[in-house]
């Protein structure tokens, strides 16, 4: 008899339109539909991943599988891509062909917040409790979701490497803001030319770009090949440019109102949210669960530390889950 860790992990993949934009959803576990209120087989809890930028669901494939196994396969673990960041399959357009426009500027930062709320409204029963696990700009989106939809039954929000303030003033922000806000269109032509390369050569270029890592998640390599799409890159860079302009002040009011539900996890060498951001939020909220990484994990942990991060989160939430 195989142990739980040796059994194949059920993973369901969907490409859907949400707010009229192509959206990639990965669902770990046997539950494919959580929208039917009358079903007696619905789980009590959904773990939903809100990605960083680039917000491609594939980057979190290993992470959600490890998290699902760490939770003893008791709860569904889903990741929803950002609107327009995925490369749609053949026959599917980036934007739905319809006369009804559900949301203005769905690819912008505000649009991505509404995109996630719309997904939950249409795909998850309101009776299901939520654990929101957010990464990077996904943490800003998650705080906005909790602010705009207080009716959501959020048990916990785990905010990993949270870019929730002063992004343009961070070391990486100072470097990237001029590029993203003034020169991003110049990147489209080389990406367009590279898009004609065979898939194997694209994968080789990705491997070369990530060659400095001792171990790199294979799913990250295959997912990164999607970045050779001009449509994807345009939406990714447009959202990033808005992040530099709009993520300025930390929303301390929303944090204070939800402090007991929040876990913050900051990096020690993170150039997007440097350690002084951790020091300051720790000082402002001394009773908050605000942690500093002691393992040297990189901001983009999904590239090489998905299993390690999943194990830590499982441990953090153990007490919460035993109370369910």
Tab-separated table of C-alpha atoms in Angstrom:
chain	number	residue	atom	x	y	z
A	1	UNK	CA	0.000	0.000	0.000
A	2	UNK	CA	1.430	3.381	-1.032
A	3	UNK	CA	1.772	6.205	1.446
A	4	UNK	CA	-0.123	9.450	0.856
A	5	UNK	CA	3.040	11.172	-0.419
A	6	UNK	CA	3.555	8.470	-3.046
A	7	UNK	CA	0.047	8.561	-4.468
A	8	UNK	CA	-0.457	10.664	-7.604
A	9	UNK	CA	-1.819	14.097	-6.789
A	10	UNK	CA	-5.099	14.898	-8.593
A	11	UNK	CA	-4.541	18.102	-10.562
A	12	UNK	CA	-7.236	19.621	-12.761
A	13	UNK	CA	-6.435	22.345	-15.282
A	14	UNK	CA	-8.895	24.847	-16.766
A	15	UNK	CA	-8.751	27.841	-19.083
A	16	UNK	CA	-11.799	30.040	-18.541
A	17	UNK	CA	-12.998	33.571	-19.131
A	18	UNK	CA	-13.309	35.627	-15.952
A	19	UNK	CA	-14.364	39.260	-16.315
A	20	UNK	CA	-13.971	38.675	-20.052
A	21	UNK	CA	-10.245	37.841	-19.798
A	22	UNK	CA	-8.436	34.548	-20.336
A	23	UNK	CA	-7.671	32.944	-16.984
A	24	UNK	CA	-5.731	29.791	-16.138
A	25	UNK	CA	-6.874	27.822	-13.082
A	26	UNK	CA	-5.084	24.874	-11.467
A	27	UNK	CA	-7.120	22.838	-8.975
A	28	UNK	CA	-5.448	20.356	-6.648
A	29	UNK	CA	-7.736	17.691	-5.231
A	30	UNK	CA	-10.813	15.813	-6.474
A	31	UNK	CA	-13.114	18.849	-6.162
A	32	UNK	CA	-13.648	20.523	-9.537
A	33	UNK	CA	-16.802	22.496	-8.721
A	34	UNK	CA	-17.232	24.369	-5.430
A	35	UNK	CA	-20.112	26.591	-6.522
A	36	UNK	CA	-23.055	24.318	-5.701
A	37	UNK	CA	-24.427	25.415	-2.349
A	38	UNK	CA	-26.722	22.416	-2.012
A	39	UNK	CA	-23.971	19.816	-2.336
A	40	UNK	CA	-23.231	17.891	0.855
A	41	UNK	CA	-19.806	16.892	-0.400
A	42	UNK	CA	-18.319	20.377	-0.446
A	43	UNK	CA	-15.181	20.827	1.662
A	44	UNK	CA	-15.343	23.293	4.531
A	45	UNK	CA	-12.241	25.138	3.391
A	46	UNK	CA	-10.536	26.258	0.175
A	47	UNK	CA	-6.880	27.246	-0.046
A	48	UNK	CA	-6.607	29.819	-2.839
A	49	UNK	CA	-3.297	31.148	-4.146
A	50	UNK	CA	-3.120	34.769	-5.340
A	51	UNK	CA	0.043	34.959	-7.468
A	52	UNK	CA	2.699	37.600	-7.866
A	53	UNK	CA	3.651	39.176	-11.181
A	54	UNK	CA	4.079	37.468	-13.610
A	55	UNK	CA	0.859	35.875	-12.439
A	56	UNK	CA	1.038	32.577	-14.298
A	57	UNK	CA	-0.596	29.691	-12.465
A	58	UNK	CA	2.021	27.239	-13.729
A	59	UNK	CA	4.700	28.768	-11.510
A	60	UNK	CA	2.741	27.502	-8.492
A	61	UNK	CA	2.133	23.959	-9.758
A	62	UNK	CA	4.726	22.313	-7.486
A	63	UNK	CA	3.737	24.579	-4.589
A	64	UNK	CA	0.034	23.678	-4.618
A	65	UNK	CA	0.778	19.968	-4.967
A	66	UNK	CA	3.155	20.090	-1.999
A	67	UNK	CA	0.649	22.118	0.026
A	68	UNK	CA	-2.188	19.710	-0.824
A	69	UNK	CA	-0.104	16.743	0.340
A	70	UNK	CA	1.017	18.629	3.441
A	71	UNK	CA	-2.649	19.144	4.314
A	72	UNK	CA	-3.148	15.366	4.119
A	73	UNK	CA	-5.206	15.824	0.932
A	74	UNK	CA	-8.141	17.057	3.011
A	75	UNK	CA	-8.720	20.429	1.350
A	76	UNK	CA	-8.714	21.753	-2.226
A	77	UNK	CA	-5.817	24.009	-3.170
A	78	UNK	CA	-6.391	26.264	-6.174
A	79	UNK	CA	-4.325	28.880	-7.959
A	80	UNK	CA	-5.932	31.449	-10.260
A	81	UNK	CA	-3.750	33.284	-12.764
A	82	UNK	CA	-3.984	37.014	-13.198
A	83	UNK	CA	-6.251	38.125	-16.011
A	84	UNK	CA	-4.428	37.965	-19.326
A	85	UNK	CA	-1.125	36.627	-17.987
A	86	UNK	CA	-1.604	33.119	-19.365
A	87	UNK	CA	-1.190	32.081	-22.969
A	88	UNK	CA	-4.639	30.763	-23.966
A	89	UNK	CA	-4.859	27.391	-25.702
A	90	UNK	CA	-5.508	27.178	-29.431
A	91	UNK	CA	-8.991	28.412	-30.298
A	92	UNK	CA	-9.264	30.703	-27.265
A	93	UNK	CA	-8.638	34.444	-27.486
A	94	UNK	CA	-7.071	36.590	-24.767
A	95	UNK	CA	-10.295	38.625	-24.519
A	96	UNK	CA	-13.743	37.065	-24.750
A	97	UNK	CA	-15.652	37.928	-27.922
A	98	UNK	CA	-18.753	39.497	-26.430
A	99	UNK	CA	-20.645	42.786	-26.592
A	100	UNK	CA	-20.900	42.908	-22.785
A	101	UNK	CA	-17.856	44.377	-21.068
A	102	UNK	CA	-17.845	43.123	-17.483
A	103	UNK	CA	-15.017	45.298	-16.202
A	104	UNK	CA	-13.055	48.296	-17.383
A	105	UNK	CA	-9.288	47.802	-17.461
A	106	UNK	CA	-9.307	44.183	-16.270
A	107	UNK	CA	-5.552	43.936	-16.904
A	108	UNK	CA	-4.750	46.815	-14.533
A	109	UNK	CA	-4.107	46.494	-10.810
A	110	UNK	CA	-7.649	47.396	-9.759
A	111	UNK	CA	-9.019	45.085	-12.436
A	112	UNK	CA	-6.986	42.170	-11.067
A	113	UNK	CA	-8.548	42.692	-7.622
A	114	UNK	CA	-12.063	42.629	-9.082
A	115	UNK	CA	-11.068	39.661	-11.251
A	116	UNK	CA	-10.294	37.546	-8.153
A	117	UNK	CA	-13.484	38.632	-6.359
A	118	UNK	CA	-15.502	37.807	-9.463
A	119	UNK	CA	-13.875	34.380	-9.680
A	120	UNK	CA	-14.804	33.590	-6.080
A	121	UNK	CA	-18.351	34.849	-6.538
A	122	UNK	CA	-18.948	32.663	-9.592
A	123	UNK	CA	-16.939	29.570	-8.663
A	124	UNK	CA	-16.936	29.135	-4.879
A	125	UNK	CA	-19.904	28.726	-2.548
A	126	UNK	CA	-20.219	31.544	-0.030
A	127	UNK	CA	-20.428	28.913	2.715
A	128	UNK	CA	-16.849	27.756	2.132
A	129	UNK	CA	-14.186	29.308	4.344
A	130	UNK	CA	-11.025	30.593	2.680
A	131	UNK	CA	-7.314	30.524	3.348
A	132	UNK	CA	-5.786	33.061	0.983
A	133	UNK	CA	-2.093	32.532	0.292
A	134	UNK	CA	-0.677	35.503	-1.535
A	135	UNK	CA	2.718	36.166	-3.045
A	136	UNK	CA	4.345	39.538	-3.760
A	137	UNK	CA	1.785	41.881	-5.415
A	138	UNK	CA	-0.802	39.192	-4.675
A	139	UNK	CA	-0.548	40.396	-1.053
A	140	UNK	CA	-1.704	43.874	-2.058
A	141	UNK	CA	-4.541	42.292	-4.052
A	142	UNK	CA	-5.519	40.119	-1.075
A	143	UNK	CA	-5.685	43.058	1.341
A	144	UNK	CA	-7.849	44.894	-1.199
A	145	UNK	CA	-10.133	41.857	-1.511
A	146	UNK	CA	-10.578	41.734	2.262
A	147	UNK	CA	-11.273	45.477	2.309
A	148	UNK	CA	-13.821	45.430	-0.528
A	149	UNK	CA	-15.584	42.158	0.329
A	150	UNK	CA	-15.776	41.892	4.098
A	151	UNK	CA	-18.409	39.167	3.669
A	152	UNK	CA	-15.729	36.712	2.523
A	153	UNK	CA	-15.207	33.997	5.131
A	154	UNK	CA	-11.443	34.385	5.358
A	155	UNK	CA	-9.994	32.130	8.031
A	156	UNK	CA	-6.402	33.191	7.341
A	157	UNK	CA	-4.398	35.199	4.826
A	158	UNK	CA	-0.742	34.297	4.435
A	159	UNK	CA	1.207	37.135	2.800
A	160	UNK	CA	4.540	35.950	1.370
A	161	UNK	CA	7.195	38.555	0.492
A	162	UNK	CA	4.480	41.231	0.555
A	163	UNK	CA	4.819	44.169	-1.832
A	164	UNK	CA	2.183	46.274	-0.110
A	165	UNK	CA	3.942	49.648	0.094
A	166	UNK	CA	6.499	51.954	-1.528
A	167	UNK	CA	7.247	49.680	-4.447
A	168	UNK	CA	8.858	52.383	-6.585
A	169	UNK	CA	11.099	53.374	-3.646
A	170	UNK	CA	12.382	49.830	-3.056
A	171	UNK	CA	15.850	48.971	-4.453
A	172	UNK	CA	14.346	46.938	-7.278
A	173	UNK	CA	11.611	49.506	-7.827
A	174	UNK	CA	14.122	52.296	-8.359
A	175	UNK	CA	15.730	50.197	-11.063
A	176	UNK	CA	12.535	48.997	-12.738
A	177	UNK	CA	10.213	52.027	-12.532
A	178	UNK	CA	11.799	53.968	-15.438
A	179	UNK	CA	11.816	50.831	-17.568
A	180	UNK	CA	8.221	49.855	-16.754
A	181	UNK	CA	6.686	53.321	-16.938
A	182	UNK	CA	8.601	54.826	-19.865
A	183	UNK	CA	10.353	52.131	-21.871
A	184	UNK	CA	8.163	49.024	-21.639
A	185	UNK	CA	6.954	49.320	-25.248
A	186	UNK	CA	10.543	48.918	-26.418
A	187	UNK	CA	10.471	45.355	-25.062
A	188	UNK	CA	7.601	44.238	-27.262
A	189	UNK	CA	9.576	43.944	-30.522
A	190	UNK	CA	12.318	41.588	-29.202
A	191	UNK	CA	9.647	39.445	-27.511
A	192	UNK	CA	7.693	39.368	-30.778
A	193	UNK	CA	10.774	38.199	-32.691
A	194	UNK	CA	11.635	35.590	-30.060
A	195	UNK	CA	8.079	34.236	-30.190
A	196	UNK	CA	8.835	32.659	-33.577
A	197	UNK	CA	11.577	30.435	-32.132
A	198	UNK	CA	10.878	26.696	-31.711
A	199	UNK	CA	9.630	25.720	-28.245
A	200	UNK	CA	12.825	23.773	-27.520
A	201	UNK	CA	15.026	26.803	-28.123
A	202	UNK	CA	12.749	28.958	-25.952
A	203	UNK	CA	13.117	26.445	-23.125
A	204	UNK	CA	16.909	26.474	-23.597
A	205	UNK	CA	16.927	30.279	-23.320
A	206	UNK	CA	14.942	30.058	-20.081
A	207	UNK	CA	17.366	27.477	-18.681
A	208	UNK	CA	20.259	29.757	-19.598
A	209	UNK	CA	18.583	32.724	-17.843
A	210	UNK	CA	18.096	30.625	-14.695
A	211	UNK	CA	21.488	28.936	-14.836
A	212	UNK	CA	22.639	30.533	-11.586
A	213	UNK	CA	20.258	28.433	-9.491
A	214	UNK	CA	21.484	25.151	-8.020
A	215	UNK	CA	18.058	23.585	-8.455
A	216	UNK	CA	15.260	25.017	-10.540
A	217	UNK	CA	11.698	23.724	-10.608
A	218	UNK	CA	11.031	22.149	-14.008
A	219	UNK	CA	7.476	23.530	-14.094
A	220	UNK	CA	8.956	27.039	-13.796
A	221	UNK	CA	10.912	26.461	-16.982
A	222	UNK	CA	7.924	25.257	-18.992
A	223	UNK	CA	5.781	28.082	-17.594
A	224	UNK	CA	8.393	30.715	-18.447
A	225	UNK	CA	8.133	29.774	-22.123
A	226	UNK	CA	4.736	31.551	-22.045
A	227	UNK	CA	6.633	34.798	-21.524
A	228	UNK	CA	7.613	34.685	-25.201
A	229	UNK	CA	4.054	35.811	-26.023
A	230	UNK	CA	3.664	39.533	-26.772
A	231	UNK	CA	0.089	39.574	-25.424
A	232	UNK	CA	1.184	38.041	-22.113
A	233	UNK	CA	4.212	40.313	-21.738
A	234	UNK	CA	2.147	43.410	-22.574
A	235	UNK	CA	-0.377	42.601	-19.833
A	236	UNK	CA	2.344	41.658	-17.327
A	237	UNK	CA	4.333	44.865	-17.886
A	238	UNK	CA	1.208	47.053	-17.921
A	239	UNK	CA	0.157	45.688	-14.531
A	240	UNK	CA	3.710	46.124	-13.220
A	241	UNK	CA	3.787	49.768	-14.325
A	242	UNK	CA	0.609	50.389	-12.346
A	243	UNK	CA	2.122	48.681	-9.307
A	244	UNK	CA	4.979	51.210	-9.300
A	245	UNK	CA	2.537	54.121	-9.394
A	246	UNK	CA	-0.271	52.834	-7.152
A	247	UNK	CA	1.373	50.754	-4.423
A	248	UNK	CA	2.620	53.609	-2.277
A	249	UNK	CA	1.180	53.759	1.233
A	250	UNK	CA	0.648	50.652	3.314
A	251	UNK	CA	-3.061	50.105	4.070
A	252	UNK	CA	-2.640	50.026	7.834
A	253	UNK	CA	-6.388	50.417	8.413
A	254	UNK	CA	-7.235	47.157	6.636
A	255	UNK	CA	-4.294	45.431	8.322
A	256	UNK	CA	-5.469	46.603	11.757
A	257	UNK	CA	-9.042	45.441	11.093
A	258	UNK	CA	-7.860	41.969	10.045
A	259	UNK	CA	-4.659	41.613	12.065
A	260	UNK	CA	-5.635	38.342	13.748
A	261	UNK	CA	-6.228	36.736	10.334
A	262	UNK	CA	-2.911	37.796	8.797
A	263	UNK	CA	0.517	36.177	8.640
A	264	UNK	CA	3.292	38.239	7.045
A	265	UNK	CA	6.525	36.643	5.815
A	266	UNK	CA	9.357	38.983	4.781
A	267	UNK	CA	12.685	38.126	3.188
A	268	UNK	CA	16.077	39.190	4.525
A	269	UNK	CA	17.594	40.057	1.157
A	270	UNK	CA	14.429	41.030	-0.733
A	271	UNK	CA	14.975	44.011	-3.014
A	272	UNK	CA	11.219	44.450	-3.573
A	273	UNK	CA	10.289	44.675	0.119
A	274	UNK	CA	13.548	45.308	2.012
A	275	UNK	CA	14.068	44.460	5.650
A	276	UNK	CA	13.405	48.006	6.864
A	277	UNK	CA	9.803	47.552	5.617
A	278	UNK	CA	9.617	44.525	7.923
A	279	UNK	CA	11.119	46.492	10.825
A	280	UNK	CA	8.587	49.285	10.414
A	281	UNK	CA	5.458	47.114	10.118
A	282	UNK	CA	6.679	45.039	13.071
A	283	UNK	CA	6.982	48.234	15.097
A	284	UNK	CA	3.528	49.477	14.022
A	285	UNK	CA	1.855	46.122	14.743
A	286	UNK	CA	3.775	44.495	17.618
A	287	UNK	CA	0.931	42.005	18.220
A	288	UNK	CA	0.805	40.883	14.586
A	289	UNK	CA	2.125	37.573	13.246
A	290	UNK	CA	4.943	39.139	11.239
A	291	UNK	CA	7.879	36.865	10.452
A	292	UNK	CA	11.317	37.317	8.931
A	293	UNK	CA	12.739	34.547	6.757
A	294	UNK	CA	15.636	32.706	8.382
A	295	UNK	CA	16.217	30.324	5.483
A	296	UNK	CA	17.514	32.709	2.844
A	297	UNK	CA	14.600	32.092	0.459
A	298	UNK	CA	14.413	34.339	-2.586
A	299	UNK	CA	11.455	36.616	-3.392
A	300	UNK	CA	10.580	34.350	-6.327
A	301	UNK	CA	10.489	31.266	-4.078
A	302	UNK	CA	8.473	29.288	-6.636
A	303	UNK	CA	11.596	28.896	-8.759
A	304	UNK	CA	13.418	26.655	-6.308
A	305	UNK	CA	11.767	26.459	-2.858
A	306	UNK	CA	8.084	25.595	-3.386
A	307	UNK	CA	8.162	22.448	-1.250
A	308	UNK	CA	10.016	24.169	1.576
A	309	UNK	CA	7.535	27.051	1.631
A	310	UNK	CA	4.542	24.688	1.537
A	311	UNK	CA	5.911	22.764	4.528
A	312	UNK	CA	6.324	25.976	6.525
A	313	UNK	CA	2.790	27.175	5.780
A	314	UNK	CA	1.320	23.810	6.745
A	315	UNK	CA	3.101	24.085	10.079
A	316	UNK	CA	1.931	27.677	10.650
A	317	UNK	CA	-1.723	26.765	10.059
A	318	UNK	CA	-1.800	23.523	12.022
A	319	UNK	CA	-3.563	25.016	15.058
A	320	UNK	CA	-6.157	26.832	12.917
A	321	UNK	CA	-7.038	23.634	11.070
A	322	UNK	CA	-7.466	21.564	14.224
A	323	UNK	CA	-10.139	24.036	15.395
A	324	UNK	CA	-12.290	23.527	12.275
